[in-house]
Every structure is written in structure tokens, then in C-alpha cells.
mmCIF file of C-alpha atoms in Angstrom:
data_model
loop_
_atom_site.group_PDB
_atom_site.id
_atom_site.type_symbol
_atom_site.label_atom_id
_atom_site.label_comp_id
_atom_site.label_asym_id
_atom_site.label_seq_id
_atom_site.Cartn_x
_atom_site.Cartn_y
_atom_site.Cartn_z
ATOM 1 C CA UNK A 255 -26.200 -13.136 70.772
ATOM 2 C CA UNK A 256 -24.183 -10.594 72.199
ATOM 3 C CA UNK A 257 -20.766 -9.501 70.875
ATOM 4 C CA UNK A 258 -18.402 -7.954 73.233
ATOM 5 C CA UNK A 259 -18.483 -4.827 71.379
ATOM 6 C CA UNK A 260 -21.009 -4.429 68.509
ATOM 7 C CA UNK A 261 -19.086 -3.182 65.971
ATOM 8 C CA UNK A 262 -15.588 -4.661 64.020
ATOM 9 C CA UNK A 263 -12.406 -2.457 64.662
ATOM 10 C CA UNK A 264 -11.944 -0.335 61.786
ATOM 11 C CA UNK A 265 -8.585 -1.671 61.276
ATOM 12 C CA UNK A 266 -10.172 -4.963 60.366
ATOM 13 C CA UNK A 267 -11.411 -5.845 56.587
ATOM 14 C CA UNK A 268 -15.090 -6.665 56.364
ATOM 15 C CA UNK A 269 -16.930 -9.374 54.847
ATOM 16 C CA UNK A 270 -20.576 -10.823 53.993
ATOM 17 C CA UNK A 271 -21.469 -12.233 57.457
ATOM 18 C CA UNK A 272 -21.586 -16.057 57.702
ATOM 19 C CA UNK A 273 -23.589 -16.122 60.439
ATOM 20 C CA UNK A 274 -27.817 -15.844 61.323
ATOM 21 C CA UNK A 275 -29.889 -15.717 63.729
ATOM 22 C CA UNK A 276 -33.550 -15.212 64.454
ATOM 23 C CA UNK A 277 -36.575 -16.099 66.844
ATOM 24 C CA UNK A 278 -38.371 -18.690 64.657
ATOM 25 C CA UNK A 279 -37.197 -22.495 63.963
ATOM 26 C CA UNK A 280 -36.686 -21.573 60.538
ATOM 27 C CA UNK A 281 -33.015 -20.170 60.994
ATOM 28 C CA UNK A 282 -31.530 -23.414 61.515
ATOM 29 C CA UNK A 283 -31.797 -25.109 58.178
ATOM 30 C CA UNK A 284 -29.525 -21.944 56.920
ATOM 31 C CA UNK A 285 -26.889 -23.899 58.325
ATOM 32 C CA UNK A 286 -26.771 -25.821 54.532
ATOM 33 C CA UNK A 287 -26.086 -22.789 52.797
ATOM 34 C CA UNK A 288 -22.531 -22.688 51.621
ATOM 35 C CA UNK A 289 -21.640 -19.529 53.343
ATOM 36 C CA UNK A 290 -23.064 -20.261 56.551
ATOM 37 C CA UNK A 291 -21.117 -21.151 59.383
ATOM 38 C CA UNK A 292 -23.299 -20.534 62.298
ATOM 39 C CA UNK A 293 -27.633 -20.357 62.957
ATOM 40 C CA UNK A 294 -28.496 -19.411 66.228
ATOM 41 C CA UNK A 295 -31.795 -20.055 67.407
ATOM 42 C CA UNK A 296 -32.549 -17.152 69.907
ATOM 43 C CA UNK A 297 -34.850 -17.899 72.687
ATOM 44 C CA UNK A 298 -35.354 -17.328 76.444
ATOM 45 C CA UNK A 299 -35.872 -20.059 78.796
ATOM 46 C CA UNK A 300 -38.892 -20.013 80.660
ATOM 47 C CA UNK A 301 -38.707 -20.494 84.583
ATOM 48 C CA UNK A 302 -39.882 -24.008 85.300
ATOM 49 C CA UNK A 303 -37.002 -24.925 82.900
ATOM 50 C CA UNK A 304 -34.358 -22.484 84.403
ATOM 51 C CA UNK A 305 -35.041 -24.534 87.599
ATOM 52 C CA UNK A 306 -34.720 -27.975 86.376
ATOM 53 C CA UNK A 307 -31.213 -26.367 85.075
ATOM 54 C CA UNK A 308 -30.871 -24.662 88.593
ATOM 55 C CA UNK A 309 -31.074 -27.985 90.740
ATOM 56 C CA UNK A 310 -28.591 -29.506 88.316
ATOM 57 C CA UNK A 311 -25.888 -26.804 89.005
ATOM 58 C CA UNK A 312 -26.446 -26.609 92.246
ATOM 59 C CA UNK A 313 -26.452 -30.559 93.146
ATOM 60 C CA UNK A 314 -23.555 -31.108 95.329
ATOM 61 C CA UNK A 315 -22.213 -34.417 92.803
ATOM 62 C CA UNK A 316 -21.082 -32.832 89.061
ATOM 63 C CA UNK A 317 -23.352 -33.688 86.799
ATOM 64 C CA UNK A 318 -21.977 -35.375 83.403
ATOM 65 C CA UNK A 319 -24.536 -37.177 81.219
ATOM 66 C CA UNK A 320 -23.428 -38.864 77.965
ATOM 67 C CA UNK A 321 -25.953 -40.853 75.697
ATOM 68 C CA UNK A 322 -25.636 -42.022 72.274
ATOM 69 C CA UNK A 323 -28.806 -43.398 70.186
ATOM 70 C CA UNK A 324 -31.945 -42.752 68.452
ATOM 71 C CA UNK A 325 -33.838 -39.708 70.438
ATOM 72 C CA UNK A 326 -37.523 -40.627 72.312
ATOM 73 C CA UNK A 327 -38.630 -42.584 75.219
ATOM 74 C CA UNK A 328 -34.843 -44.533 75.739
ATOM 75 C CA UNK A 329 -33.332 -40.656 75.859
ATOM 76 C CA UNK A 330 -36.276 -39.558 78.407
ATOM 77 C CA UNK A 331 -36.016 -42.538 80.651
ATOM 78 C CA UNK A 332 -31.864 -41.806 80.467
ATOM 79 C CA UNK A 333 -32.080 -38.222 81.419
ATOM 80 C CA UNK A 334 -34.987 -38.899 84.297
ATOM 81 C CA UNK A 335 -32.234 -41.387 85.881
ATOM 82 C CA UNK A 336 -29.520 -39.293 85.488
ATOM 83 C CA UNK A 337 -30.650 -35.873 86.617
ATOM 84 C CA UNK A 338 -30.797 -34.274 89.724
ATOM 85 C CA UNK A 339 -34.313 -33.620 91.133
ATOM 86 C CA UNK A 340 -36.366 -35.230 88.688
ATOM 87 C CA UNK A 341 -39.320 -33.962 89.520
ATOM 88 C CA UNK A 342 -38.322 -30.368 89.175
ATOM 89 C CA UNK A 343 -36.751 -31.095 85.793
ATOM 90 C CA UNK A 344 -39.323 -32.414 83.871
ATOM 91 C CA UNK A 345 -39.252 -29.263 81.212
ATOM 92 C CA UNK A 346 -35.656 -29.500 80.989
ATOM 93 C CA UNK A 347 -35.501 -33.183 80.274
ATOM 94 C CA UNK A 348 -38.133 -31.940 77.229
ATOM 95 C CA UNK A 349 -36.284 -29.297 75.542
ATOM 96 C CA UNK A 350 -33.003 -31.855 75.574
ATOM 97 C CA UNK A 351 -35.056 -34.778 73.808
ATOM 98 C CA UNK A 352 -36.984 -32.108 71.980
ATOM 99 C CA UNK A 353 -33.452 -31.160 70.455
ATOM 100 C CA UNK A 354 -32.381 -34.377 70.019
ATOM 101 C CA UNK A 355 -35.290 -35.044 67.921
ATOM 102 C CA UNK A 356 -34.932 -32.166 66.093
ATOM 103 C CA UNK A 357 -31.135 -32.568 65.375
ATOM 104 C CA UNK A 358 -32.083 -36.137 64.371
ATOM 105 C CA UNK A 359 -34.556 -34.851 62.415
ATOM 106 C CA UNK A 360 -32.532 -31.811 60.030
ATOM 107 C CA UNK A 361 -29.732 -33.811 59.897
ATOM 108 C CA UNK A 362 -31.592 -37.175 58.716
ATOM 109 C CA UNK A 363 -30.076 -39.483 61.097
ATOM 110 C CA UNK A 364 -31.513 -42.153 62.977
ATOM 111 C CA UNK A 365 -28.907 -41.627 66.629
ATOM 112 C CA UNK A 366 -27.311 -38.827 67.786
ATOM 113 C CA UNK A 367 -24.419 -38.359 70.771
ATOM 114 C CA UNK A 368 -25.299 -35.915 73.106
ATOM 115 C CA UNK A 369 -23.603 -34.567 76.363
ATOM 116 C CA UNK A 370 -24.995 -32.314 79.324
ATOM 117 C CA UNK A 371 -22.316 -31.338 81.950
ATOM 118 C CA UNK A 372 -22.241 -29.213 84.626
ATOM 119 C CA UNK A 373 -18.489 -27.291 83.894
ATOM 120 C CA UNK A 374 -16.863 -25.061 86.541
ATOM 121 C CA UNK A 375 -14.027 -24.229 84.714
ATOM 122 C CA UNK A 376 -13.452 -23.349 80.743
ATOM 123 C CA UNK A 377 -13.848 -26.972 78.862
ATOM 124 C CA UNK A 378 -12.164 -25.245 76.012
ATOM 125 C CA UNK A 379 -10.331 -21.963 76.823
ATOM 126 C CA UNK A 380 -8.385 -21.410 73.222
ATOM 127 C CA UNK A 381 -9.972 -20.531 70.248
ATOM 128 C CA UNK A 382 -10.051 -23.643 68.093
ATOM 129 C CA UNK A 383 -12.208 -25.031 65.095
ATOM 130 C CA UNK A 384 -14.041 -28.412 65.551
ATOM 131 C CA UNK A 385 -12.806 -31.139 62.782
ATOM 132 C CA UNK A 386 -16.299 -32.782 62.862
ATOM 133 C CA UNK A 387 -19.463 -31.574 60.294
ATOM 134 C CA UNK A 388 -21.518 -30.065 62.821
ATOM 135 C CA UNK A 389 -22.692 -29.191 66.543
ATOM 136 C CA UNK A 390 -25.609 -28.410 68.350
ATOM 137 C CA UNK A 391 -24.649 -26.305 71.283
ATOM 138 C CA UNK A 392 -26.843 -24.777 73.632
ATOM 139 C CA UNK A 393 -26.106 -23.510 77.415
ATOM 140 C CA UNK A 394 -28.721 -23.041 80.362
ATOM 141 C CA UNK A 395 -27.227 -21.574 83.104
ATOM 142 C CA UNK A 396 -23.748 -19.469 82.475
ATOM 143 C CA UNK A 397 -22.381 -17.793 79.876
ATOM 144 C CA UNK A 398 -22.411 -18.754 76.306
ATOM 145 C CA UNK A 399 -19.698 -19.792 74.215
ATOM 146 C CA UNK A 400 -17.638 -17.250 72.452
ATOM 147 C CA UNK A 401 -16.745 -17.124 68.555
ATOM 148 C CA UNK A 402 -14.838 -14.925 65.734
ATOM 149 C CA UNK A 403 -16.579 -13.760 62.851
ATOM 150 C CA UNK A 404 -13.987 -15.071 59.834
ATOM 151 C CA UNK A 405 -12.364 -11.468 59.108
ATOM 152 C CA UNK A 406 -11.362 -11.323 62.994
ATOM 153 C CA UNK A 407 -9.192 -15.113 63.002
ATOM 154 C CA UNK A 408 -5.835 -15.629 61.849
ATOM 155 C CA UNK A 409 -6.413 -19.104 61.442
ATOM 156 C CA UNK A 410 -2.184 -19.605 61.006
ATOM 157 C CA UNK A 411 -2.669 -19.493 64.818
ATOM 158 C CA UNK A 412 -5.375 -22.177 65.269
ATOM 159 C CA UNK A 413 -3.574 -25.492 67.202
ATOM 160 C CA UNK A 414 -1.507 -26.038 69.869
ATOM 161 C CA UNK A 415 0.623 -23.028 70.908
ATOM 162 C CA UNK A 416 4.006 -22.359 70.701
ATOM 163 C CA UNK A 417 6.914 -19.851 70.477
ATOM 164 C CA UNK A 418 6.751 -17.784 67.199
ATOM 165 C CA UNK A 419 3.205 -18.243 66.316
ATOM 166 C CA UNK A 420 0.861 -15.681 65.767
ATOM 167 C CA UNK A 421 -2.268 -14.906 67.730
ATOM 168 C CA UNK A 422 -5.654 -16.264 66.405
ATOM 169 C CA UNK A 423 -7.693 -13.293 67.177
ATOM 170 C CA UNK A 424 -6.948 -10.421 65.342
ATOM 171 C CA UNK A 425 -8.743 -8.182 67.883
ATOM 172 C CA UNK A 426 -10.455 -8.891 70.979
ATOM 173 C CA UNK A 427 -13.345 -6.311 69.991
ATOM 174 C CA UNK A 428 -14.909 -8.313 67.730
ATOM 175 C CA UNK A 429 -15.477 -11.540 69.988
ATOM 176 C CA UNK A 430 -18.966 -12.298 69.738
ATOM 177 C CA UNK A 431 -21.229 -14.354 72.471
ATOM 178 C CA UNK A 432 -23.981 -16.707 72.345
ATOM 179 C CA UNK A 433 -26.666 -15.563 74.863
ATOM 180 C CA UNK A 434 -27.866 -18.047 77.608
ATOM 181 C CA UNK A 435 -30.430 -20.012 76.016
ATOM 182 C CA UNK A 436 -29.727 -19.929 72.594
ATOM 183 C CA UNK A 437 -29.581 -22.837 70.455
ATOM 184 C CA UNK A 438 -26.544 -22.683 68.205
ATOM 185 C CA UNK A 439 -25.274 -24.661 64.926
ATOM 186 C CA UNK A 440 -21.660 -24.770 64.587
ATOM 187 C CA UNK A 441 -20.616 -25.830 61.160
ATOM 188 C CA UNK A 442 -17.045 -27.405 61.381
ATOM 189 C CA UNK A 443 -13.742 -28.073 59.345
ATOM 190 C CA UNK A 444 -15.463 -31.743 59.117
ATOM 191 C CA UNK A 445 -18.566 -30.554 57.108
ATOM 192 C CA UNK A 446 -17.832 -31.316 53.072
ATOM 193 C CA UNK A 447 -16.968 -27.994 51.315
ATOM 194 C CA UNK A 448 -16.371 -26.212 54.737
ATOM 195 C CA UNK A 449 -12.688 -27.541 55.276
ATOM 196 C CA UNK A 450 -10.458 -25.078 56.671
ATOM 197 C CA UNK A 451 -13.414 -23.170 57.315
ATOM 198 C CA UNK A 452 -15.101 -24.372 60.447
ATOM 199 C CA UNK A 453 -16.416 -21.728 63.182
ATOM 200 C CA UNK A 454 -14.003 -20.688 65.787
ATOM 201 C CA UNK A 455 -14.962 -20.986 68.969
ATOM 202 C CA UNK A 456 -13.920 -21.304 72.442
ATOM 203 C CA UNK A 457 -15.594 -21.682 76.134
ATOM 204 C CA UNK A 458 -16.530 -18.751 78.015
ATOM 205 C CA UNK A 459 -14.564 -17.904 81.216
ATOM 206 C CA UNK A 460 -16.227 -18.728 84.729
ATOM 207 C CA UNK A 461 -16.164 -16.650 87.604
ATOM 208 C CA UNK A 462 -15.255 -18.594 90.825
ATOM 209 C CA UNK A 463 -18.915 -18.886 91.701
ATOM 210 C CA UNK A 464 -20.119 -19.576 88.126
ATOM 211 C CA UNK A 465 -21.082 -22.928 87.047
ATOM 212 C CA UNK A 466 -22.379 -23.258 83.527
ATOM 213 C CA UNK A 467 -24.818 -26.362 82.436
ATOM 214 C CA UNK A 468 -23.535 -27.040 78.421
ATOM 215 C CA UNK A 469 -25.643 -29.267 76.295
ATOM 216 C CA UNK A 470 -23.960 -30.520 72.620
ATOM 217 C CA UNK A 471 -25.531 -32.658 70.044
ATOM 218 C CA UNK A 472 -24.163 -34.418 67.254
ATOM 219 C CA UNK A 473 -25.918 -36.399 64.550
ATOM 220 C CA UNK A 474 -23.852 -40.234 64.670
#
């Protein structure tokens, strides 16, 4: 996780971080504690898995997969249908049920929704805050999504735009980014206890030649 410059402005006030992140499974549970708004899994993608992602990108018809239901076989079946070159995606159609399961699985839910899309434009360009408990978001190919830590937001600003209101980011030094690869928890406005608290996020901006291949999760 990469922010686009390491350290807060000095004008800014400070505050106990509420975000982690780490190399072992173990972060993502944090996402219960009370402060935390974000757990970031950090990981790299090994190759045979950064070509299944590859062929979907580079597949001349979009790719936009949306399933709903409890993860396993159903899920695996689904995503061997819907992807592009099966046969090279095997490990990517893994790690997306192996998430699902997982997700399932933390959250103690029997079905989760899931998306994978192929974007080539920002799906979300303004900051915002999601109004649901909590998201799995992870991206293979492309940049990752961008967020605030809380003392850089001026949440007055969150919403649809208009004349008079003040800008959400309080300075553009402290926008922080998810690497490629990383397996991220949001924690949203929706989450009880969290309201009017929810990570701030937004998509990344693409270059022209750019795609980016975005899985989310939800537990249903």
C-alpha cells in the first residue's frame, strides 16, 4: 500500500491510524475492532495468476461477471463459463472462490455478491464513503483504489457536488493507494457503530491504455 507521498502535510492534525496491514491472513479479522476502518492483506500475485488476469483484460469483449450465492463448486463452474481463456485462468478462478469462501467465512454468512469487471475508465472518480457494512476489494491488473486517512477528509464535502461546498480532501499529499494485488476490507457508513465513519475511497485514474480487472465481495 503505497501513499502518494509517505508522510501527512504538517498543516494537517494527526490521529491514531485506523488502518492495518500485513503479509499474513491474520490482519483481516482487525477489521472488528472499533477503530478500524481498513485491513489490507498485502500480497503479490504470482505469474500463472497474473495471466489468467492478463487474457481477461486483454479479451477483445469487456468482461463483467456478477454472481450472488453460497461460494464452492456453483461459483467455480460460474467463473469457468464466464471467463476468457479458461484454461489459462484456472489460478485466477481459485483465488476469487478462495475469497469468496473466506469472506463467507469471517463474516458468517452462507452467500455472498461478488463482481469482477474489466473497467477502462474510473467506476468511481469522487471520493465517497460506501453506505453498506463492508467490502472486499481487491484489483489484479491496474492500479489500486485510492483512500484518505480520516484527519485528511472533510467529510462536509462527501455527496454530490455543487456550488459552495467544500473540498473533501484536505490535501492531496496524503492520498494513500492500495498496491496491485492486495486484498482490502473497507468498513462502511453501513457497518453498526461506524456511521458517519465509513472509509473514503475513490477509483484510481486510467491511462488511455490502462485497463484495470476489479474484484468486490460482499457478504448477502
Amino acid at each position: 500500500m503505497s501513499p502518494t507521498a509517505a508522510l501527512p502535510s504538517p498543516d494537517l492534525p494527526t490521529a491514531t491510524p485506523h488502518w492495518v496491514e500485513g503479509g499474513g491472513i491474520e490482519v483481516l479479522p482487525r477489521i472488528f475492532e472499533d477503530a478500524i476502518t481498513l485491513a489490507v492483506l498485502r500480497r503479490p500475485l504470482p505469474h500463472d495468476l497474473l495471466a489468467g488476469a492478463l487474457a481477461q483484460v486483454r479479451a477483445e469483449r469487456p468482461l463483467s461477471f456478477a454472481w450472488r450465492g453460497k461460494p464452492g463448486d456453483d461459483l467455480r463452474a460460474a467463473l469457468l463459463q464466464a471467463l476468457h481463456c479458461p484454461g489459462i485462468s484456472d489460478s485466477l478462478v481459485e483465488d476469487i472462490v478462495i475469497l469468496a469462501e473466506a469472506m463467507a467465512c469471517l463474516f458468517d454468512t452462507q452467500d455472498v455478491g461478488l463482481r469482477l469487471r474489466r473497467l477502462d475508465a474510473p467506476m468511481c472518480p469522487r471520493f465517497h464513503c460506501d453506505q453498506l457494512p463492508v467490502r472486499l476489494v481487491t484489483t489484479y491488473l491496474g492500479p489500486g483504489s485510492e483512500w484518505l486517512p480520516e484527519h485528511a477528509v472533510h467529510r462536509a464535502g462527501l455527496g454530490a457536488p455543487h456550488p459552495g461546498k467544500p473540498a473533501i480532501v484536505l490535501a492531496d499529499a496524503v492520498i494513500h493507494r492500495l498496491e496491485t494485488g492486495d486484498v482490502a476490507l473497507f468498513k462502511g457508513g453501513g457497518w453498526i457503530g461506524n456511521e458517519g465513519k465509513g472509509l473514503v475511497h475513490r477509483s484510481p485514474t486510467l491511462g488511455s491504455d490502462q485497463p484495470r480487472l476489479l474484484l468486490t465481495i460482499d457478504p448477502a
